[in-house]
């Protein structure tokens, strides 16, 4: 076997596992739909209202259910069949997409409907995603965990690369009457495909036969485990803080495209796709990575995100933003993939659902972080807001680099 074949085989080794392959394809379908939906929903809200703060509210609406319900979702994922939880969540997600499609086609859609859909999807995320992340080590084992999670991130990045541009094209396919109905029809089809492929996964986990404690007791046990393990605690804190600082820009990108770059939905889709290209490159690098200096690479991703946001503030031009999206995507992929991998390697299997629920709470804080960022844009403008977020990101990464030797030396 040649060196090139060795690298290829090592990078994609987890896809040789039949059950992981079908789980991965299902994830590709659901994430493709989510990425398309984010573009369509964001542009539709801003098109209807022309208010950055309402754009922030709609995107932030998913935050509260994620924050409130994630711990419960993690506790239940440690009790029940994780595959079944994933399938139920995907089924309800399809139903929401169908309702929004009908409202758009009948011209009854309002930003309130989109906000409610965002809230329901946040609730689904709180239960479905801890189960989806916790099931991966059960399928591939610890030895292939970094590779499997990196391929998971690579798949998400590929959807971030392809789906937004496709969504922007669909949204504007008929310039005389642009709307989001075509986007939501495709989102619905992808949702059904996700259900089909996940059903092919052979996963026979049964519910725990141990006496059932209250869910609140399970949650307390999970929190106690996190607090007693400093490595898990620090990694979770890093994930939460860096996500709150780095991700609001993505949700508020329509403001930059419309007001600063003076472009349309196709331009928005292209920028998000370029961010996905950077994320894909970072994820593929991690997929082929041995256990080598992962702590420092994690911190480097945080620095890259901060530098990218500063460049967005300094260079208010669409062409410059196109290149900067690659930097932001690369920083995002290395930071999130390694953060999640390091947590799952340290935590015991019986706590994985609950610890992953804490990690998933960063996705609740992510849209919630758009609210102060949206308010800052209304008060000070997009460039100053991007500069504030970028400087704060660099400061946090610097503090962790200097103060946490255990993170720096994590292999």
Coordinates of C-alpha atoms in Angstrom, one line a residue, residues 82-342:
X82 CA -30.2 6.5 21.5
X83 CA -31.1 5.6 17.9
X84 CA -34.9 5.8 18.8
X85 CA -34.4 9.2 20.3
X86 CA -32.6 10.4 17.1
X87 CA -35.4 9.1 14.9
X88 CA -38.2 10.7 16.8
X89 CA -36.4 14.0 16.7
X90 CA -35.9 13.8 13.0
X91 CA -39.5 12.9 12.4
X92 CA -40.8 16.0 14.3
X93 CA -38.2 18.1 12.5
X94 CA -39.7 17.1 9.1
X95 CA -43.2 18.0 10.4
X96 CA -42.0 21.5 11.2
X97 CA -40.5 22.0 7.8
X98 CA -43.8 20.9 6.1
X99 CA -45.8 23.4 8.1
X100 CA -43.4 26.3 7.3
X101 CA -43.5 25.3 3.6
X102 CA -47.3 25.5 3.5
X103 CA -47.3 28.9 5.3
X104 CA -44.8 30.3 2.7
X105 CA -46.7 28.9 -0.3
X106 CA -50.0 30.3 1.0
X107 CA -48.3 33.7 1.7
X108 CA -49.3 33.5 5.4
X109 CA -45.7 33.4 6.7
X110 CA -44.6 35.9 9.3
X111 CA -41.5 36.4 11.4
X112 CA -43.6 35.1 14.4
X113 CA -44.1 31.7 12.6
X114 CA -40.3 31.5 12.0
X115 CA -39.6 32.3 15.6
X116 CA -41.9 29.6 16.8
X117 CA -40.4 27.1 14.4
X118 CA -36.9 28.1 15.7
X119 CA -38.1 27.4 19.3
X120 CA -39.5 24.0 18.5
X121 CA -36.4 23.0 16.6
X122 CA -34.3 24.1 19.6
X123 CA -36.3 21.8 21.8
X124 CA -35.7 18.9 19.4
X125 CA -32.0 19.7 19.3
X126 CA -31.8 19.4 23.1
X127 CA -33.0 15.8 23.0
X128 CA -31.7 14.6 19.6
X129 CA -28.1 15.9 19.6
X130 CA -26.8 14.5 22.9
X131 CA -28.1 11.1 21.8
X132 CA -26.5 11.5 18.3
X133 CA -23.1 12.4 19.8
X134 CA -23.2 9.8 22.6
X135 CA -24.0 7.0 20.2
X136 CA -20.8 7.5 18.1
X137 CA -18.3 6.0 20.6
X138 CA -20.7 3.0 21.0
X139 CA -20.5 2.3 17.3
X140 CA -16.9 3.0 16.4
X141 CA -15.1 2.5 19.8
X142 CA -12.5 4.8 21.4
X143 CA -9.7 4.0 19.1
X144 CA -11.5 5.5 16.1
X145 CA -13.3 8.3 18.0
X146 CA -11.2 11.2 16.8
X147 CA -11.5 10.1 13.2
X148 CA -15.3 9.5 13.5
X149 CA -16.0 12.9 15.1
X150 CA -13.7 14.6 12.6
X151 CA -15.6 12.9 9.7
X152 CA -18.8 14.0 11.3
X153 CA -17.5 17.6 11.4
X154 CA -16.2 17.2 7.8
X155 CA -19.7 16.2 6.7
X156 CA -21.2 19.1 8.5
X157 CA -18.6 21.4 6.9
X158 CA -19.4 19.9 3.4
X159 CA -23.0 20.8 4.0
X160 CA -22.1 24.3 5.1
X161 CA -20.1 24.5 1.9
X162 CA -22.8 23.3 -0.5
X163 CA -26.2 23.8 1.1
X164 CA -26.1 27.6 1.6
X165 CA -25.2 28.4 -2.0
X166 CA -27.9 26.0 -3.2
X167 CA -30.4 27.6 -0.8
X168 CA -29.4 31.1 -2.1
X169 CA -29.9 29.9 -5.7
X170 CA -33.3 28.3 -4.9
X171 CA -34.5 31.4 -3.0
X172 CA -33.8 33.6 -6.0
X173 CA -34.6 31.1 -8.7
X174 CA -37.5 33.3 -9.8
X175 CA -36.3 36.9 -9.5
X176 CA -39.8 38.2 -10.3
X177 CA -41.1 36.6 -7.1
X178 CA -38.3 35.3 -4.8
X179 CA -39.4 33.3 -1.8
X180 CA -38.2 30.4 0.4
X181 CA -40.8 27.8 -0.5
X182 CA -38.4 25.9 -2.8
X183 CA -35.8 25.8 -0.1
X184 CA -38.2 24.4 2.5
X185 CA -39.4 21.7 0.1
X186 CA -35.9 20.4 -0.3
X187 CA -35.4 20.6 3.5
X188 CA -38.4 18.4 3.9
X189 CA -37.1 15.8 1.4
X190 CA -33.7 15.7 3.1
X191 CA -35.5 15.2 6.4
X192 CA -37.2 12.1 5.1
X193 CA -33.9 10.8 3.7
X194 CA -32.3 11.2 7.2
X195 CA -35.0 9.1 8.7
X196 CA -34.5 6.4 6.1
X197 CA -30.7 6.1 6.4
X198 CA -30.7 6.2 10.2
X199 CA -33.2 3.4 10.2
X200 CA -30.5 1.2 8.5
X201 CA -28.2 1.5 11.5
X202 CA -28.0 -1.7 13.5
X203 CA -28.0 -0.5 17.1
X204 CA -29.5 -2.8 19.7
X205 CA -28.9 -0.8 22.9
X206 CA -31.7 -1.5 25.4
X207 CA -32.9 0.8 28.1
X208 CA -31.0 0.5 31.4
X209 CA -32.3 -2.3 33.6
X210 CA -31.1 -0.5 36.8
X211 CA -33.8 1.0 39.0
X212 CA -34.8 4.3 37.6
X213 CA -33.9 7.4 39.6
X214 CA -35.6 10.7 38.9
X215 CA -34.3 12.5 35.8
X216 CA -33.3 15.4 38.1
X217 CA -31.2 12.9 40.1
X218 CA -29.5 11.8 36.9
X219 CA -28.8 15.4 36.0
X220 CA -27.3 16.1 39.4
X221 CA -25.0 13.0 39.1
X222 CA -23.9 14.2 35.7
X223 CA -23.1 17.7 37.0
X224 CA -21.2 16.2 39.9
X225 CA -19.1 14.1 37.5
X226 CA -18.3 17.2 35.4
X227 CA -17.4 19.3 38.5
X228 CA -15.1 16.5 39.8
X229 CA -13.2 16.2 36.6
X230 CA -11.2 19.5 35.9
X231 CA -10.3 18.5 32.4
X232 CA -13.9 18.0 31.3
X233 CA -15.0 21.2 33.1
X234 CA -12.3 23.4 31.5
X235 CA -13.0 22.0 28.0
X236 CA -16.7 22.7 28.4
X237 CA -16.0 26.2 29.6
X238 CA -13.7 26.8 26.6
X239 CA -16.4 25.4 24.2
X240 CA -19.1 27.7 25.7
X241 CA -17.1 30.9 25.8
X242 CA -15.5 30.6 22.3
X243 CA -18.8 29.6 20.7
X244 CA -20.7 32.6 22.2
X245 CA -18.0 34.9 20.9
X246 CA -17.3 33.3 17.4
X247 CA -20.7 32.2 16.2
X248 CA -23.1 35.2 16.4
X249 CA -21.4 36.6 13.3
X250 CA -22.7 33.7 11.2
X251 CA -26.3 34.4 12.3
X252 CA -26.0 38.1 11.7
X253 CA -24.3 37.7 8.3
X254 CA -27.4 38.9 6.4
X255 CA -26.9 42.4 7.9
X256 CA -23.4 42.5 6.5
X257 CA -24.5 41.2 3.1
X258 CA -27.4 43.7 2.8
X259 CA -26.2 46.8 4.5
X260 CA -22.4 46.7 4.2
X261 CA -21.7 44.7 1.1
X262 CA -25.1 45.6 -0.6
X263 CA -25.6 42.1 -2.1
X264 CA -28.4 39.6 -2.3
X265 CA -29.3 36.1 -1.1
X266 CA -26.9 34.4 -3.6
X267 CA -24.0 36.4 -2.1
X268 CA -25.0 35.4 1.4
X269 CA -25.1 31.7 0.4
X270 CA -21.7 32.0 -1.2
X271 CA -20.1 33.5 1.9
X272 CA -21.5 30.8 4.2
X273 CA -20.4 28.2 1.7
X274 CA -16.8 29.6 1.7
X275 CA -16.9 29.3 5.5
X276 CA -17.9 25.7 5.0
X277 CA -14.9 25.2 2.7
X278 CA -12.6 26.4 5.4
X279 CA -14.4 24.1 8.0
X280 CA -14.1 21.2 5.6
X281 CA -10.4 21.7 5.2
X282 CA -9.9 21.9 9.0
X283 CA -12.0 18.8 9.6
X284 CA -10.2 16.7 7.0
X285 CA -6.9 17.7 8.6
X286 CA -8.2 16.6 12.0
X287 CA -9.6 13.3 10.5
X288 CA -6.1 12.2 9.5
X289 CA -4.4 13.6 12.7
X290 CA -2.6 11.3 15.1
X291 CA -2.8 12.0 18.8
X292 CA -0.4 14.8 18.5
X293 CA -0.6 18.3 20.1
X294 CA -4.4 18.4 19.9
X295 CA -4.6 20.8 22.8
X296 CA -2.4 23.4 21.0
X297 CA -4.3 22.9 17.8
X298 CA -7.6 23.5 19.7
X299 CA -6.2 26.8 21.0
X300 CA -4.9 27.8 17.5
X301 CA -8.4 27.4 16.2
X302 CA -9.6 29.9 18.8
X303 CA -7.0 32.4 17.7
X304 CA -7.9 32.0 14.0
X305 CA -11.5 32.7 14.8
X306 CA -10.6 35.9 16.6
X307 CA -8.2 37.0 13.8
X308 CA -10.9 36.4 11.2
X309 CA -13.5 38.6 13.0
X310 CA -10.9 41.4 13.3
X311 CA -10.2 41.2 9.6
X312 CA -14.0 41.4 8.9
X313 CA -14.1 44.6 10.9
X314 CA -11.0 46.1 9.2
X315 CA -11.9 45.2 5.6
X316 CA -15.6 46.0 4.8
X317 CA -15.5 44.6 1.3
X318 CA -17.3 41.6 -0.1
X319 CA -14.2 40.2 -1.9
X320 CA -12.2 40.4 1.3
X321 CA -15.0 38.8 3.2
X322 CA -14.9 35.9 0.7
X323 CA -11.3 35.1 1.7
X324 CA -11.9 35.8 5.4
X325 CA -14.7 33.2 5.5
X326 CA -12.1 30.5 4.9
X327 CA -10.2 31.6 8.0
X328 CA -13.3 31.6 10.1
X329 CA -14.4 28.2 8.9
X330 CA -10.9 26.7 9.5
X331 CA -10.8 28.1 13.1
X332 CA -14.4 26.9 13.8
X333 CA -13.7 23.3 12.6
X334 CA -10.5 22.8 14.5
X335 CA -11.9 24.4 17.7
X336 CA -15.2 22.5 17.8
X337 CA -14.1 19.1 16.6
X338 CA -11.1 18.8 18.9
X339 CA -13.1 20.2 21.9
X340 CA -15.7 17.6 21.5
X341 CA -13.3 14.8 20.8
X342 CA -11.2 15.6 23.9

